[in-house]
Coordinates of C-alpha atoms in Angstrom, one line a residue:
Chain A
X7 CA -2.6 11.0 50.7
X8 CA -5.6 13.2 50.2
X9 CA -3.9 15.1 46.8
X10 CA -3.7 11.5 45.9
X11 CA -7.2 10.4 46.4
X12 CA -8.2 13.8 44.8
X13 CA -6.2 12.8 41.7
X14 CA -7.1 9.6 40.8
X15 CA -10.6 10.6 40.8
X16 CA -10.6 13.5 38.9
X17 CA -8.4 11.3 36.8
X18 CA -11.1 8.4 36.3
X19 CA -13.9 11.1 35.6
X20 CA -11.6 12.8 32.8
X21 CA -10.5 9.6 31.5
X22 CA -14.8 9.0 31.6
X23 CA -15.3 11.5 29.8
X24 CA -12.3 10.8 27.4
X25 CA -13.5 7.7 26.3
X26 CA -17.0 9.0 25.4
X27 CA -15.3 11.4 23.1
X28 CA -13.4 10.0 20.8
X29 CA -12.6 12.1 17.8
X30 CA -11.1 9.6 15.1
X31 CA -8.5 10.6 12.0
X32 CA -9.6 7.7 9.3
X33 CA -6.5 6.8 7.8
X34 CA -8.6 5.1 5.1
X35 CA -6.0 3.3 2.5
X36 CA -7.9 0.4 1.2
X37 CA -10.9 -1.8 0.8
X38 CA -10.9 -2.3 4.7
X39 CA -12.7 1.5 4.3
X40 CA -16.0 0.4 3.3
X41 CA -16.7 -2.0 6.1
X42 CA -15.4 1.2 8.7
X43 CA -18.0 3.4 6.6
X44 CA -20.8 0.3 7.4
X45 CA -19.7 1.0 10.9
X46 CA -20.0 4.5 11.1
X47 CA -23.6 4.5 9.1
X48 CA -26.7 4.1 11.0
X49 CA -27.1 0.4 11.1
X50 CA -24.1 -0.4 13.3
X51 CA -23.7 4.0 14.7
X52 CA -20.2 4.2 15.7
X53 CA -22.1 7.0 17.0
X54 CA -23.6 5.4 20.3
X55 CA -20.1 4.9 21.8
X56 CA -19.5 8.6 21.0
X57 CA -17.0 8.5 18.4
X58 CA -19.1 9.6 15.4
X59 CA -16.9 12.6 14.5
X60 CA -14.4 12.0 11.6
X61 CA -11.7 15.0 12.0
X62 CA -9.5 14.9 8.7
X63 CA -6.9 17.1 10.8
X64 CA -4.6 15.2 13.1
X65 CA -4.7 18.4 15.3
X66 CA -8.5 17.7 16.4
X67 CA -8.1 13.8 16.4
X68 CA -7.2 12.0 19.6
X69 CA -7.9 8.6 17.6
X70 CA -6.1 7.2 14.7
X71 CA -7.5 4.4 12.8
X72 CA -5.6 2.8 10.3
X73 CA -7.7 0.9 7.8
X74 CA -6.0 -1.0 5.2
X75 CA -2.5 -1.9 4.2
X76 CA 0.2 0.4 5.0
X77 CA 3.0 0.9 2.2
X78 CA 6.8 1.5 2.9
X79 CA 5.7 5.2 0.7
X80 CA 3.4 5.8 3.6
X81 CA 5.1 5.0 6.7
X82 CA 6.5 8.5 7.2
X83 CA 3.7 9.7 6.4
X84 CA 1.7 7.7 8.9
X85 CA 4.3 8.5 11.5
X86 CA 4.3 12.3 11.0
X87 CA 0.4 12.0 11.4
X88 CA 0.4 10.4 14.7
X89 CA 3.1 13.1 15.7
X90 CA 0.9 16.2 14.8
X91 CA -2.0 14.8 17.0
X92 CA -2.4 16.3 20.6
X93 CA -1.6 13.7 23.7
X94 CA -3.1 11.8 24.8
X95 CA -4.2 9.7 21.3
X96 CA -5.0 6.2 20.6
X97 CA -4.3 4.0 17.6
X98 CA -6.6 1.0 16.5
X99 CA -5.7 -0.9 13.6
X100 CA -7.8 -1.4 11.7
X101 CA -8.1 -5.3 9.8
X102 CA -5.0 -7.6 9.2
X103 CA -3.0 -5.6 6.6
X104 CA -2.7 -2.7 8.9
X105 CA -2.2 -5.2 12.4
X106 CA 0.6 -7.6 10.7
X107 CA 0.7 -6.2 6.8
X108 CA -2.0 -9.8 6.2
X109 CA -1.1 -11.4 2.8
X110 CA 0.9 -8.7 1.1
X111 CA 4.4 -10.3 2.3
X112 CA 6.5 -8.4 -0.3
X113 CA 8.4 -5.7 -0.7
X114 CA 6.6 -2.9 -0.7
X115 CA 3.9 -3.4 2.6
X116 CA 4.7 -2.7 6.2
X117 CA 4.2 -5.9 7.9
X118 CA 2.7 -4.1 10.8
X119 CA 1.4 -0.4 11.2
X120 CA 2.9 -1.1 15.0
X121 CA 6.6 -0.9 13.2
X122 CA 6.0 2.4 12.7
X123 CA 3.8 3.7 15.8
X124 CA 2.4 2.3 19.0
X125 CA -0.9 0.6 18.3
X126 CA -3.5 0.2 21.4
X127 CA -6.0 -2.4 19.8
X128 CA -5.7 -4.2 16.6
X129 CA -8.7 -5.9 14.9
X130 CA -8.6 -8.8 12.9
X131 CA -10.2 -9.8 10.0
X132 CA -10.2 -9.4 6.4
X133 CA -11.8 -7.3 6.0
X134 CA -13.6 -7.3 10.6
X135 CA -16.8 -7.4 10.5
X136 CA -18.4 -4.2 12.2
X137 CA -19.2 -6.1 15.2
X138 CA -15.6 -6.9 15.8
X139 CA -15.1 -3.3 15.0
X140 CA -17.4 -2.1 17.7
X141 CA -16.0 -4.7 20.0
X142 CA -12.7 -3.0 19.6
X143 CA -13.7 0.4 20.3
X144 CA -15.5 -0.7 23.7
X145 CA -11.9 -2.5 24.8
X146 CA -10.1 0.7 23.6
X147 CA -12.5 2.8 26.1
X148 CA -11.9 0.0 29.1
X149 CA -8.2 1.1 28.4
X150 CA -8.7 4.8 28.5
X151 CA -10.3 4.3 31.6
X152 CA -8.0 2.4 33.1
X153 CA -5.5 5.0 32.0
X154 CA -3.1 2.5 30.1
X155 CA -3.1 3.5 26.3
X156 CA 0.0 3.8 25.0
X157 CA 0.5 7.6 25.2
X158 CA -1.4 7.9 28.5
X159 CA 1.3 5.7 29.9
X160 CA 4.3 7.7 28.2
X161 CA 2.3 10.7 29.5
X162 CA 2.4 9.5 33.4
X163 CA 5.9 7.6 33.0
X164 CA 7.2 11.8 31.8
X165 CA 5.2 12.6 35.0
X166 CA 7.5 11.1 37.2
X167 CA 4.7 8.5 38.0
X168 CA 5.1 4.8 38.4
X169 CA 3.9 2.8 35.9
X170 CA 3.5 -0.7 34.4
X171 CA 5.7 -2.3 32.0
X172 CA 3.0 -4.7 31.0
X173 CA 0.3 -2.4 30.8
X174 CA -1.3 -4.7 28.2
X175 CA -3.8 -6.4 29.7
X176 CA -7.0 -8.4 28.8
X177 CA -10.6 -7.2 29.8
X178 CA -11.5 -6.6 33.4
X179 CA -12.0 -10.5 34.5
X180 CA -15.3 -10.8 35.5
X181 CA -15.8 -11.4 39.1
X182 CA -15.5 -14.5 40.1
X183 CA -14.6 -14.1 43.9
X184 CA -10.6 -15.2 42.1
X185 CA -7.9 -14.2 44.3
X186 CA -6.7 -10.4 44.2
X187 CA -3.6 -9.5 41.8
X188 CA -0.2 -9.8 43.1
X189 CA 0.8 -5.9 44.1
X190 CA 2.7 -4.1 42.5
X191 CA 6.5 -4.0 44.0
X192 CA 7.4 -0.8 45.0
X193 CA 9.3 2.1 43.3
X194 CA 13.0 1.8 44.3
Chain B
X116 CA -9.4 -12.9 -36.0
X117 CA -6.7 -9.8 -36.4
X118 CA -4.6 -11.9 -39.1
X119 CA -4.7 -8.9 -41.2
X120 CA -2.5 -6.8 -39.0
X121 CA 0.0 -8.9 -39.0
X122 CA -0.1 -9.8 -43.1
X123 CA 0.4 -6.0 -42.9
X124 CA 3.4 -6.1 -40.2
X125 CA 4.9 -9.1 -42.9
X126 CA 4.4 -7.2 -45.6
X127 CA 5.3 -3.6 -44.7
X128 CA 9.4 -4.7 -42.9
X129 CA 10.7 -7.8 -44.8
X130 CA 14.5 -7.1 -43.4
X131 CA 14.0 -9.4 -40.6
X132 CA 12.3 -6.6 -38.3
X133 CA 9.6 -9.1 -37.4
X134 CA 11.4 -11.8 -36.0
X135 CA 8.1 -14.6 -35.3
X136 CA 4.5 -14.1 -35.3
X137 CA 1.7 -16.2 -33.9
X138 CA -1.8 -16.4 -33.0
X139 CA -2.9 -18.4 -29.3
X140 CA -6.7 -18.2 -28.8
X141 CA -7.3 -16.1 -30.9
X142 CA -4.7 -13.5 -29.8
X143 CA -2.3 -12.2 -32.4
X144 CA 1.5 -11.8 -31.2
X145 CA 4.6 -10.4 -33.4
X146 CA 7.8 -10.3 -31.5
X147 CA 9.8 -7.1 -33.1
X148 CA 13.5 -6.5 -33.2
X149 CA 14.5 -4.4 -30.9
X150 CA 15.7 -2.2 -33.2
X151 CA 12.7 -1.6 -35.2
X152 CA 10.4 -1.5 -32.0
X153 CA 9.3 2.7 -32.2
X154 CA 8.6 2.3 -36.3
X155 CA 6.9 -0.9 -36.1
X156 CA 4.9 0.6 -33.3
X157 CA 4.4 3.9 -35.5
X158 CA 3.3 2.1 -38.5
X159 CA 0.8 0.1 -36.6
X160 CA -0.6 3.5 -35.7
X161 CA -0.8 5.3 -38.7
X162 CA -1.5 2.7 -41.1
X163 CA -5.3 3.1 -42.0
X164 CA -5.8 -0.8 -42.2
X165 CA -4.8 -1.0 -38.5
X166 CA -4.7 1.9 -37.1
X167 CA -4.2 1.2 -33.7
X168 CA -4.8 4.5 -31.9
X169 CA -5.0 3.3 -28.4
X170 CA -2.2 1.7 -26.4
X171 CA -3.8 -0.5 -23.8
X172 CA -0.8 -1.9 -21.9
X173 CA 3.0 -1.7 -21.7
X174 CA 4.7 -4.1 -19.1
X175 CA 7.8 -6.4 -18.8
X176 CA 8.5 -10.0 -17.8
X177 CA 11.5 -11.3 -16.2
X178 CA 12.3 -14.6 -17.5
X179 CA 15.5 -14.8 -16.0
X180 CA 17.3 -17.9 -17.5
X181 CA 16.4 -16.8 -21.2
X182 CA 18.9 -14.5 -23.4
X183 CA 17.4 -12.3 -23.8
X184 CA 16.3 -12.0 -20.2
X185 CA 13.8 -9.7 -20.3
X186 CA 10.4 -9.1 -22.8
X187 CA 8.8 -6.0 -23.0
X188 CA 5.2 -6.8 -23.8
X189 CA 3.0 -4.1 -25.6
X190 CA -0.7 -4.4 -26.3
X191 CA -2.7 -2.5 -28.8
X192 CA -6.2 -1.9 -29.6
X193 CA -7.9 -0.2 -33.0
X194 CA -11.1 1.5 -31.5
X195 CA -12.1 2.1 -35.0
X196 CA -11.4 -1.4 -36.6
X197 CA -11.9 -3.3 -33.0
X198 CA -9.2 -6.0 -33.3
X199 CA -6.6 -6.2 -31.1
X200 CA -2.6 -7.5 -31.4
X201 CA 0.1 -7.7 -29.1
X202 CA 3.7 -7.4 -29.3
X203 CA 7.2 -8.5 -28.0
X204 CA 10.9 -6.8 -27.7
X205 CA 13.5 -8.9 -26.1
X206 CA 15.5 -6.8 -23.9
X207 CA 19.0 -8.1 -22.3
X208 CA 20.2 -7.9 -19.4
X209 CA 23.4 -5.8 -19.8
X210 CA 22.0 -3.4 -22.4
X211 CA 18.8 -3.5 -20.4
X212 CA 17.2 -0.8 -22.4
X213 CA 14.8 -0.6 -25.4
X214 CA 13.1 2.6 -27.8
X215 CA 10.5 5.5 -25.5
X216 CA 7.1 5.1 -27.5
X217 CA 6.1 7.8 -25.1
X218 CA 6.5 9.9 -28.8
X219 CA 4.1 7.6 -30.6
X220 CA 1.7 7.6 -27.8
X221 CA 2.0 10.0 -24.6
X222 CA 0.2 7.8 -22.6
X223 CA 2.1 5.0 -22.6
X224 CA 4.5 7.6 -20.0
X225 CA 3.3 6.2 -16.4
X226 CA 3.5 2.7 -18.1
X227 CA 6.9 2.9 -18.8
X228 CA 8.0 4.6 -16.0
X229 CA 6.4 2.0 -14.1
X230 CA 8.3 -1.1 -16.0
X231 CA 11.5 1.1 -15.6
X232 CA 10.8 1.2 -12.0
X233 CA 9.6 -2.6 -11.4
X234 CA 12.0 -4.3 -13.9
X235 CA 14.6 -1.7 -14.4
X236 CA 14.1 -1.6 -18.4
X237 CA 15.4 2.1 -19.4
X238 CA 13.3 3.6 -21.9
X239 CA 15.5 5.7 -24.7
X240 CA 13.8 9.1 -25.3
X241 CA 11.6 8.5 -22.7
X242 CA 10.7 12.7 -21.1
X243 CA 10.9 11.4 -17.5
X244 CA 12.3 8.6 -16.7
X245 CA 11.6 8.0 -12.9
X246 CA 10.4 5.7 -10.6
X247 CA 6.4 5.9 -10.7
X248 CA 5.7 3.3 -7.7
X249 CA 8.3 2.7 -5.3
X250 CA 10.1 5.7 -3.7
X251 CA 13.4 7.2 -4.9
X252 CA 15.7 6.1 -2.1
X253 CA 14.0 2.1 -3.2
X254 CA 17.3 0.4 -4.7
X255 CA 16.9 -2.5 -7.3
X256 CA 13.8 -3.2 -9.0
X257 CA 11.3 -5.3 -6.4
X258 CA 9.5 -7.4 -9.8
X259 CA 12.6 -8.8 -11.0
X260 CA 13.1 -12.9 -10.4
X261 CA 16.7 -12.4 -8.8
X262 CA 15.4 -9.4 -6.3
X263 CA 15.1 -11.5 -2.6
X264 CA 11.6 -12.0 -1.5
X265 CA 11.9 -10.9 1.7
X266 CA 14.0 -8.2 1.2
X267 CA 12.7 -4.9 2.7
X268 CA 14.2 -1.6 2.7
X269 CA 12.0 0.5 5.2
X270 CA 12.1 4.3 5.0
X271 CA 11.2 4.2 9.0
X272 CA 10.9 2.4 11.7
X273 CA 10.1 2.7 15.2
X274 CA 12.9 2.6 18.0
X275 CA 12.9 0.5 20.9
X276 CA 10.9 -2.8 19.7
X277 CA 10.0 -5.1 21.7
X278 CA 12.5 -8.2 20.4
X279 CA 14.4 -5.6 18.9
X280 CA 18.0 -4.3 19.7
X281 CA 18.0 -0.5 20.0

């Protein structure tokens, strides 16, 4: 019980400290770009949530952001670039071409970056506007914290842990004295 | 406005090598045998009164229920005399192919390269005929009238979706 306590702390202040840290891999492949480079520029600083650091290796990256339409061409490269990254990583995608392949419904256009890996949040527009953008990247750090991106999950489910199936949840409600969740049933 | 090139073209093959002309707001056209498709497009080059150094486009369109099915569409631009003329080769579909110009003008290469690839019209002579656009493994050509619209032909794909079987 006490190794327990112990962990989950430690595990909330790393996951802290993860989410104030983000180092993003642009995966920059079409006009969605300039409105992430409006985000990352002083007026709307990416910065203040601590993910101001472009990496352009996958090795130093823990989040990938896909902005823009995603060919059939690219998708292996796309996958092989979320493989080289270090656990645990993130993905946001980044506008509607990359979250559901938008208005290119054709041949050659991956309706959904998430056919190819596991995306955490997906933002819409065409291209978002920063806001939305920022808004993103706040729901992506309640969800490090919380411990239920994608590969953090993977990571504990390899650990033997018990976790989630739907792990996909909204924000924190807020509190309106609402009854407490159902528990969780118990490992068999 | 460019009538002169084709009084030229008129003049210059009279054995049925220019099979119609036309002018649509002010836009001259000659469609060319297919034959006579690399000298036509060689005299328009060299010929001082044209000279129409610079290719500006090279394309295809499908048009599916026509004989000949396909037309490969050229445009060409004089930057010394500034006018302007575009031409036609009917291509078929079962000898889908039609005369490189990649000798006439080298970079006219990507262009057909990338009508080979979309519309699958074989270019005779060309150096390098492959596909410019679409990956090698990519069967069919995608622009073509007949090729399925929703037909996709992934290189990847994750396992285990959700809605997916395995």
């Amino acid at each position: 019980m006490g190794l327990e306590i112990y962990n989950s702390t430690v595990q909330a202040a790393v996951n802290w400290a993860r989410k104030f840290s983000l180092f993003q891999y642009p995966f920059v492949t079409a006009c969605c770009g300039m409105e992430f480079m409006s985000t990352a520029a002083p007026k709307y600083d990416l910065a203040r949530f601590g993910a101001e650091f472009p990496r352009f290796s996958p090795r130093q990256a823990d989040l990938l952001v896909i902005v823009g339409t995603v060919t059939e061409r690219q998708a292996p490269a796309l996958r092989r670039i979320y493989d080289q990254m270090c656990e645990p990583k993130w993905v946001i995608a980044f506008g509607v071409c990359a979250s559901t392949g938008g208005f290119y419904q054709n041949y050659s256009t991956v309706p959904g970056c998430d056919q190819i890996i596991p995306v955490d949040v997906y933002i819409p527009g065409c291209p978002p506007r920063p806001e939305q953008v920022l808004d993103a990247l706040v729901l992506l750090q309640e969800r490090i914290q919380r411990g239920e991106g994608h590969s953090q999950i993977t990571l504990k489910a390899e650990a033997g842990h018990d976790v989630p199936l739907t792990a996909i949840r909204p924000r924190d409600p807020k509190p309106t004295g609402e009854a407490a969740p159902p528990a969780r049933p118990a490992k068999p | 406005m460019a009538q002169i090139i084709l009084d030229r073209l008129v003049a210059q093959f009279q054995s049925g090598e220019i099979e119609q002309i036309g002018s649509q707001h002010g836009n001259e056209w000659a469609r060319v045998r297919r034959d006579a498709w690399r000298t036509v497009a060689a005299f328009l080059r060299d010929d001082p009164t044209t000279d129409m150094k610079m290719p500006i486009d090279l394309t295809a369109v499908d048009r599916l229920t026509r004989a000949p099915r396909f037309d490969v569409v050229l445009h060409l631009y004089s930057v010394t005399k500034k006018h302007r003329v575009r031409l036609y080769a009917g291509v078929p579909e079962d000898d889908c192919a039609l005369d490189s110009l990649v000798s006439v003008w080298p970079g006219l290469d990507w262009f057909e390269r990338e009508a080979y690839d979309l519309y699958g019209v074989r270019f005779k002579g060309h150096p390098d005929l492959r596909r410019i656009l679409m990956y090698p493994e990519f069967v069919g050509h995608p622009l073509r009238k007949d090729y399925p619209k929703e037909k996709r032909q992934p290189l990847i794909r994750r396992s285990g979706l959700p809605g997916t079987p395995e």
